mmCIF file with all atom_site columns, C-alpha atoms in Angstrom:
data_model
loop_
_atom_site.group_PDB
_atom_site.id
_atom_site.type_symbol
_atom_site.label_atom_id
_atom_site.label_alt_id
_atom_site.label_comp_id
_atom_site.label_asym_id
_atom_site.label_entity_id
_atom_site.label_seq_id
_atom_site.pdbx_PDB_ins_code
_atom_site.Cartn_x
_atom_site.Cartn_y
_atom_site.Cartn_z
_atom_site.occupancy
_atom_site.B_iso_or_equiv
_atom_site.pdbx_formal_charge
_atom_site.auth_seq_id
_atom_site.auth_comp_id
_atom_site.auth_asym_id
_atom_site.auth_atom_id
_atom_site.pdbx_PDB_model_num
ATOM 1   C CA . UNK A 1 1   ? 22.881  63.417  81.631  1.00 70.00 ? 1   UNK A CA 1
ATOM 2   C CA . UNK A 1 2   ? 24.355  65.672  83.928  1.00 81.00 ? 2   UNK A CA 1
ATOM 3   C CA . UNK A 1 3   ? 27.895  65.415  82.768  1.00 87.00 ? 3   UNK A CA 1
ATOM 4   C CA . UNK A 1 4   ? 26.650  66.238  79.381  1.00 86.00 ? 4   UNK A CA 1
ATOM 5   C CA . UNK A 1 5   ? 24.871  69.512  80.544  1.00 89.00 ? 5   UNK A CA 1
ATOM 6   C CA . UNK A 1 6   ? 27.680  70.628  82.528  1.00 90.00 ? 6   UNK A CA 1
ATOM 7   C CA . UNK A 1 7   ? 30.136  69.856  79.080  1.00 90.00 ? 7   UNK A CA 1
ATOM 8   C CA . UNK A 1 8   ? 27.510  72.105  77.208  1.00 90.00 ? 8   UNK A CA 1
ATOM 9   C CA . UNK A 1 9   ? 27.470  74.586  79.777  1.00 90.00 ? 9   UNK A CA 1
ATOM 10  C CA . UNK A 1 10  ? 31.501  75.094  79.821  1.00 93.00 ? 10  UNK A CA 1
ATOM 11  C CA . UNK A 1 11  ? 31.441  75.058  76.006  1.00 91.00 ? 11  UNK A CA 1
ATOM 12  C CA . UNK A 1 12  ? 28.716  77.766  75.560  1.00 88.00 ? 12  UNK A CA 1
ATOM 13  C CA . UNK A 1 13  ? 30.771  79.607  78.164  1.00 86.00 ? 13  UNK A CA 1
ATOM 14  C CA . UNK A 1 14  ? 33.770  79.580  76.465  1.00 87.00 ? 14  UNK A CA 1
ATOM 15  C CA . UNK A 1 15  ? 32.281  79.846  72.916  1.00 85.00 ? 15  UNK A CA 1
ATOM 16  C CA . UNK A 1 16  ? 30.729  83.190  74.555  1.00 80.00 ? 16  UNK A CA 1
ATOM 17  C CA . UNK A 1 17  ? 33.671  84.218  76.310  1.00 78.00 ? 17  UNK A CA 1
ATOM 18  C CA . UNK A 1 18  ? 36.156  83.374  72.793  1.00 81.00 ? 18  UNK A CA 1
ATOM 19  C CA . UNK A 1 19  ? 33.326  85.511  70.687  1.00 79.00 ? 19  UNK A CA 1
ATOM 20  C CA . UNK A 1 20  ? 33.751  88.698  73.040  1.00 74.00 ? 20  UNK A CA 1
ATOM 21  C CA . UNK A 1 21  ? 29.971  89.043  72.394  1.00 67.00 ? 21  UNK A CA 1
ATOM 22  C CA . UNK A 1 22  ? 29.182  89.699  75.657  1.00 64.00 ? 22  UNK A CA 1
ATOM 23  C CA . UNK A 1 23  ? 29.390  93.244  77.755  1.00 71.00 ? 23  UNK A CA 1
ATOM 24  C CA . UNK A 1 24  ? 31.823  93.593  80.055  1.00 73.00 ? 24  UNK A CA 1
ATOM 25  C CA . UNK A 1 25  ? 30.274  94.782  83.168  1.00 77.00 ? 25  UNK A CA 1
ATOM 26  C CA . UNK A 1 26  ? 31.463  97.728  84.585  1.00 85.00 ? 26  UNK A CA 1
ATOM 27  C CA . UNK A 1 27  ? 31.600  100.081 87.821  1.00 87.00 ? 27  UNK A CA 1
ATOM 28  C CA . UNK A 1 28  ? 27.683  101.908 87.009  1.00 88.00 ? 28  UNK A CA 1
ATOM 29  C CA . UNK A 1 29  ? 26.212  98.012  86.488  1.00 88.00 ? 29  UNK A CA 1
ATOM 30  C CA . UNK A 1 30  ? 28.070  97.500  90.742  1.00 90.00 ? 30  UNK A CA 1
ATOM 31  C CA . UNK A 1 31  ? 26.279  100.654 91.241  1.00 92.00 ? 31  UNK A CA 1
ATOM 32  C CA . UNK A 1 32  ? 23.086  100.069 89.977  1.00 93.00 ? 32  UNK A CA 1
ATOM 33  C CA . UNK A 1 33  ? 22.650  97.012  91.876  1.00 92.00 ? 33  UNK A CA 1
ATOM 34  C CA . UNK A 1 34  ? 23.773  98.030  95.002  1.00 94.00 ? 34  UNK A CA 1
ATOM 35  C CA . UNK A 1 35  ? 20.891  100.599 94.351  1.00 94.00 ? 35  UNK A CA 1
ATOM 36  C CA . UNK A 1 36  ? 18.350  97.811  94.137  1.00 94.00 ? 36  UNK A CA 1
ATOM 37  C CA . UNK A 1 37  ? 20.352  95.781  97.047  1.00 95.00 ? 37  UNK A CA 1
ATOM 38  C CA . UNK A 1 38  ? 19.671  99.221  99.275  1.00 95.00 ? 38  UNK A CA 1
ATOM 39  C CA . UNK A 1 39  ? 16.068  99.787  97.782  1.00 95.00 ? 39  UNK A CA 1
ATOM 40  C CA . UNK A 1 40  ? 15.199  96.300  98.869  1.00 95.00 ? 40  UNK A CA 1
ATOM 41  C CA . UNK A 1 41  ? 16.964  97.020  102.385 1.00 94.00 ? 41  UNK A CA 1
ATOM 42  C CA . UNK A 1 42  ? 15.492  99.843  102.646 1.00 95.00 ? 42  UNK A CA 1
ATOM 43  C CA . UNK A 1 43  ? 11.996  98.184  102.069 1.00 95.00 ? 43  UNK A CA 1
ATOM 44  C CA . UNK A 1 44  ? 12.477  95.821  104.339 1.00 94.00 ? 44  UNK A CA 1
ATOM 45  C CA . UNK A 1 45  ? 13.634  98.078  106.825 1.00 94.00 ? 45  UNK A CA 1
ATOM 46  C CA . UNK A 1 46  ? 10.569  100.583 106.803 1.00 94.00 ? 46  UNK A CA 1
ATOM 47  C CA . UNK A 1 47  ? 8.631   96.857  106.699 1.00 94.00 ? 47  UNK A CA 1
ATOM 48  C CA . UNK A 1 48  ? 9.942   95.872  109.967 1.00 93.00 ? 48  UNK A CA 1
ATOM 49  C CA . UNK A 1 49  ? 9.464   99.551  111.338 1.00 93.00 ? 49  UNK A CA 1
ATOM 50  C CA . UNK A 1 50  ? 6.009   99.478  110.981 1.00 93.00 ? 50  UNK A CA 1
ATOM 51  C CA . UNK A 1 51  ? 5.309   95.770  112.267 1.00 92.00 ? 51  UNK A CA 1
ATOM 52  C CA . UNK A 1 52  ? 7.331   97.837  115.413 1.00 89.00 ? 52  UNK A CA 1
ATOM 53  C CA . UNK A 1 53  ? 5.084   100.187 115.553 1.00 88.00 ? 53  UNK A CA 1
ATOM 54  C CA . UNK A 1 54  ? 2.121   98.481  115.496 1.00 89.00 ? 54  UNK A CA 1
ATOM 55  C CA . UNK A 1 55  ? 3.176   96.149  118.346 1.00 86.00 ? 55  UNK A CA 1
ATOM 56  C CA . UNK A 1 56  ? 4.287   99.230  120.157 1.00 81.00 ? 56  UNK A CA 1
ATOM 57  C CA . UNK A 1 57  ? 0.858   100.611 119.659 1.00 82.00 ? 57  UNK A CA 1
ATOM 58  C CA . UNK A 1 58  ? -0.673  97.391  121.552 1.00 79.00 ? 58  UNK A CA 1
ATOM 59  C CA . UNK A 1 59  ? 1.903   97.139  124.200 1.00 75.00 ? 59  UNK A CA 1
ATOM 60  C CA . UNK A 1 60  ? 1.722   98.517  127.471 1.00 69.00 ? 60  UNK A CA 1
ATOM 61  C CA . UNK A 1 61  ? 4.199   99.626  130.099 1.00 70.00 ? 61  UNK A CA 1
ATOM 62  C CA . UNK A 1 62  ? 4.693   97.308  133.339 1.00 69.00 ? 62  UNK A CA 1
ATOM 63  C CA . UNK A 1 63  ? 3.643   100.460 135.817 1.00 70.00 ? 63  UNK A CA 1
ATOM 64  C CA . UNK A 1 64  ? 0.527   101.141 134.147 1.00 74.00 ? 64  UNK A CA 1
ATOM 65  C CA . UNK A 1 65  ? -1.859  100.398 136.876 1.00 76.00 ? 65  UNK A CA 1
ATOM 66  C CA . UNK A 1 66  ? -4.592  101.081 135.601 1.00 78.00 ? 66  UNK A CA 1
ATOM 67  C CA . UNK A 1 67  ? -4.105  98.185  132.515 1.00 74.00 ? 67  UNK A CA 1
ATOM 68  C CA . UNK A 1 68  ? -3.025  96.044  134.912 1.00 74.00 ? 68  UNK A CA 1
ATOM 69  C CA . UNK A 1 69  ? -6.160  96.570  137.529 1.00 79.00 ? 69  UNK A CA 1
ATOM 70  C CA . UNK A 1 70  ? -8.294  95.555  134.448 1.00 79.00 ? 70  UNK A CA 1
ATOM 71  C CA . UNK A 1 71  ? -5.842  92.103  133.878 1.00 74.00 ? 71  UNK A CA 1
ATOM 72  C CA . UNK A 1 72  ? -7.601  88.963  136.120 1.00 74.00 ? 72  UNK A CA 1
ATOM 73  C CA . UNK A 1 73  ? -5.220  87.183  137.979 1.00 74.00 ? 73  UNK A CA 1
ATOM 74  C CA . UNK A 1 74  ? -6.862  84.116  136.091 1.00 71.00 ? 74  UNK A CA 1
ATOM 75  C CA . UNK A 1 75  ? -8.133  83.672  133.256 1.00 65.00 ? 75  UNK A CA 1
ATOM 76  C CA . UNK A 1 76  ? -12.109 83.574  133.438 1.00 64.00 ? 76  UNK A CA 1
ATOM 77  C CA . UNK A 1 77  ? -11.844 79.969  130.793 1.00 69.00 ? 77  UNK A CA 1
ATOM 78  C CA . UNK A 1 78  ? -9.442  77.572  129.856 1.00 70.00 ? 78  UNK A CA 1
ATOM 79  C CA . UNK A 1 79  ? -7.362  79.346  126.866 1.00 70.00 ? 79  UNK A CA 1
ATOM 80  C CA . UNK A 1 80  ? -4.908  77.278  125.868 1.00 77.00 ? 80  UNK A CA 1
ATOM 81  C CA . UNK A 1 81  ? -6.290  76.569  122.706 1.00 81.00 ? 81  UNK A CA 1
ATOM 82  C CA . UNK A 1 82  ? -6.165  80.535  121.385 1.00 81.00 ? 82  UNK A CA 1
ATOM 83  C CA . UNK A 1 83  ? -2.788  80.449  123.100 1.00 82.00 ? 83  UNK A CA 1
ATOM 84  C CA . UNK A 1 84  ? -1.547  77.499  121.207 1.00 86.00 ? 84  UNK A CA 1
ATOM 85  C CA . UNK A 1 85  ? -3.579  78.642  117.712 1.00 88.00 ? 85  UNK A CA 1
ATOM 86  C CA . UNK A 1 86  ? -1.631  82.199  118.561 1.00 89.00 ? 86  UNK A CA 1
ATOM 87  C CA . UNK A 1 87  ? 1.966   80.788  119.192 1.00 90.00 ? 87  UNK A CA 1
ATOM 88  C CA . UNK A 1 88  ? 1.590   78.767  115.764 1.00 90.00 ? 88  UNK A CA 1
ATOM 89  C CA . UNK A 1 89  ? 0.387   81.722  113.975 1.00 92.00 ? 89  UNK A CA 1
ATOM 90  C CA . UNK A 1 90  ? 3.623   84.132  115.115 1.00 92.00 ? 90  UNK A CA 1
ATOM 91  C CA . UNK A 1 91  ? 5.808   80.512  114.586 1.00 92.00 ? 91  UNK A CA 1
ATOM 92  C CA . UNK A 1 92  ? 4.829   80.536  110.943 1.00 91.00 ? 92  UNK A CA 1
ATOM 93  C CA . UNK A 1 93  ? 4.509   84.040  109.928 1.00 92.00 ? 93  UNK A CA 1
ATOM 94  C CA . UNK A 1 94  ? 8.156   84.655  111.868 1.00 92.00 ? 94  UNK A CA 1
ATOM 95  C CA . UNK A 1 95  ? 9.598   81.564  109.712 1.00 90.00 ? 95  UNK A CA 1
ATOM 96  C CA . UNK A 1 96  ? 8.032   82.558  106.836 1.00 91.00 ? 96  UNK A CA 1
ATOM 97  C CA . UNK A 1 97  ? 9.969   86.212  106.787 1.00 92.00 ? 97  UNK A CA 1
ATOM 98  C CA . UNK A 1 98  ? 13.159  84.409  107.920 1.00 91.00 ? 98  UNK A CA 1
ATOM 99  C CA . UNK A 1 99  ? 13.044  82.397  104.917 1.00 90.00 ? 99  UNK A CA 1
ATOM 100 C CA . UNK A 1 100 ? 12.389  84.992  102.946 1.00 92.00 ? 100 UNK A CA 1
ATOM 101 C CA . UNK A 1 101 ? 14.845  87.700  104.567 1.00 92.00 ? 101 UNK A CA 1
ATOM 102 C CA . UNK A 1 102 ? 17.450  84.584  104.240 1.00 91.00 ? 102 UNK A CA 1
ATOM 103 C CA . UNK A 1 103 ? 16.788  83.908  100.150 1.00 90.00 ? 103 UNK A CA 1
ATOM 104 C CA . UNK A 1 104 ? 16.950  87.303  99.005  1.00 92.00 ? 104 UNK A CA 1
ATOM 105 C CA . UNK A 1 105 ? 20.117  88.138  101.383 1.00 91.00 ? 105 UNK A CA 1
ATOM 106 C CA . UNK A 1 106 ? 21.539  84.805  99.664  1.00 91.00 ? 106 UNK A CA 1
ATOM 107 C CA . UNK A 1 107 ? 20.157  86.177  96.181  1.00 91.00 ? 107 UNK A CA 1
ATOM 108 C CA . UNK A 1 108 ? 21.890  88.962  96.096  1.00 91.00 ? 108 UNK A CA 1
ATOM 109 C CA . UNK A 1 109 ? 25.123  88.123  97.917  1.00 90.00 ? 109 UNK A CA 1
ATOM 110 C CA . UNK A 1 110 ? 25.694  85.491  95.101  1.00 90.00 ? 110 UNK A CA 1
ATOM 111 C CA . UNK A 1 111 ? 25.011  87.672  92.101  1.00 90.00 ? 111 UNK A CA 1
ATOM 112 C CA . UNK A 1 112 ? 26.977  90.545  93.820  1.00 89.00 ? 112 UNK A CA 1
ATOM 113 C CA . UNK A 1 113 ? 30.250  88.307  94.683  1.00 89.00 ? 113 UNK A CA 1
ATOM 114 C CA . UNK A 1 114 ? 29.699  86.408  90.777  1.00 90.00 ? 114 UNK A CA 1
ATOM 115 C CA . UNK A 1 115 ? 29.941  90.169  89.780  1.00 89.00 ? 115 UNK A CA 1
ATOM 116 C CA . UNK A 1 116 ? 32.381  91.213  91.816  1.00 88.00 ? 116 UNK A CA 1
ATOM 117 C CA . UNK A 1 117 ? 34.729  87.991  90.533  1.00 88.00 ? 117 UNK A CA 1
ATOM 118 C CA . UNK A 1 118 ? 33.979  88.525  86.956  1.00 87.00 ? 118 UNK A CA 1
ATOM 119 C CA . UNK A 1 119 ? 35.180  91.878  87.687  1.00 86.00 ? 119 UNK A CA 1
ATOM 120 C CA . UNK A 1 120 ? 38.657  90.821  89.479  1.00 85.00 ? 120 UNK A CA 1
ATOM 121 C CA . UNK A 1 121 ? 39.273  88.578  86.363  1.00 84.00 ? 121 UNK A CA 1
ATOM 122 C CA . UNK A 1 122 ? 38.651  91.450  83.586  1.00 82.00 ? 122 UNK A CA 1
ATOM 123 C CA . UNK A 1 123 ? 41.336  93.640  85.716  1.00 81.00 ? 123 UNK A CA 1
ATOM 124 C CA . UNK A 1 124 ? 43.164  90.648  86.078  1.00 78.00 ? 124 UNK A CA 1
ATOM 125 C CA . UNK A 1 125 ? 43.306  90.486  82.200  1.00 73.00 ? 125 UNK A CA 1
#
């Protein structure tokens, strides 16, 4: 089954490449999605400013003394359990965003470098 798909796939390509059906893609198409690549950059970027600034907003600087009066030495219970519930929680969301950072990097690095070889081969022509 697969070698039959890939034979229909290389014959559809070629029927649609012999036809001259399809649009070439040109220098404003490299443009426009280098727009969206830089939109969603740009999204992400102002995304990961703001989780910055909110964890700025809870952190505290080492020489605050008076923070660190209020801080026991020891904890006044056992917390390992919120510690461990906490650490699993930051684990998963932090995966979770690498995995998505990583596919949508991939995403468009593969349609951008498919576009940028179709266009080598139509100046190669």
């Amino acid at each position: 089954v697969p070698m039959n798909q890939a034979k229909r796939g290389v014959l559809q390509a070629l029927a649609a490449h012999e036809s001259k059906d399809f649009v070439a893609y040109k220098m404003t198409d490299v443009h426009h999605q280098l727009e969206l690549l830089q939109a969603l950059t740009r999204a992400l970027r102002d995304r990961i400013q703001t989780v910055a600034g909110v964890m700025r907003s809870f952190d505290f600087c080492d020489e605050d003394d008076e923070f660190l009066q209020q801080v026991p030495e020891e904890p006044d219970e056992d917390c390992t359990e919120q510690r461990t519930l906490v650490a699993d929680a930051v684990r998963s969301v932090v995966s979770t965003l690498t995995e998505d950072i990583g596919s949508t990097l991939v995403r468009e690095a593969d349609m951008f470098s498919k576009r940028q070889k179709a266009l080598e081969e139509a100046q190669a022509e």
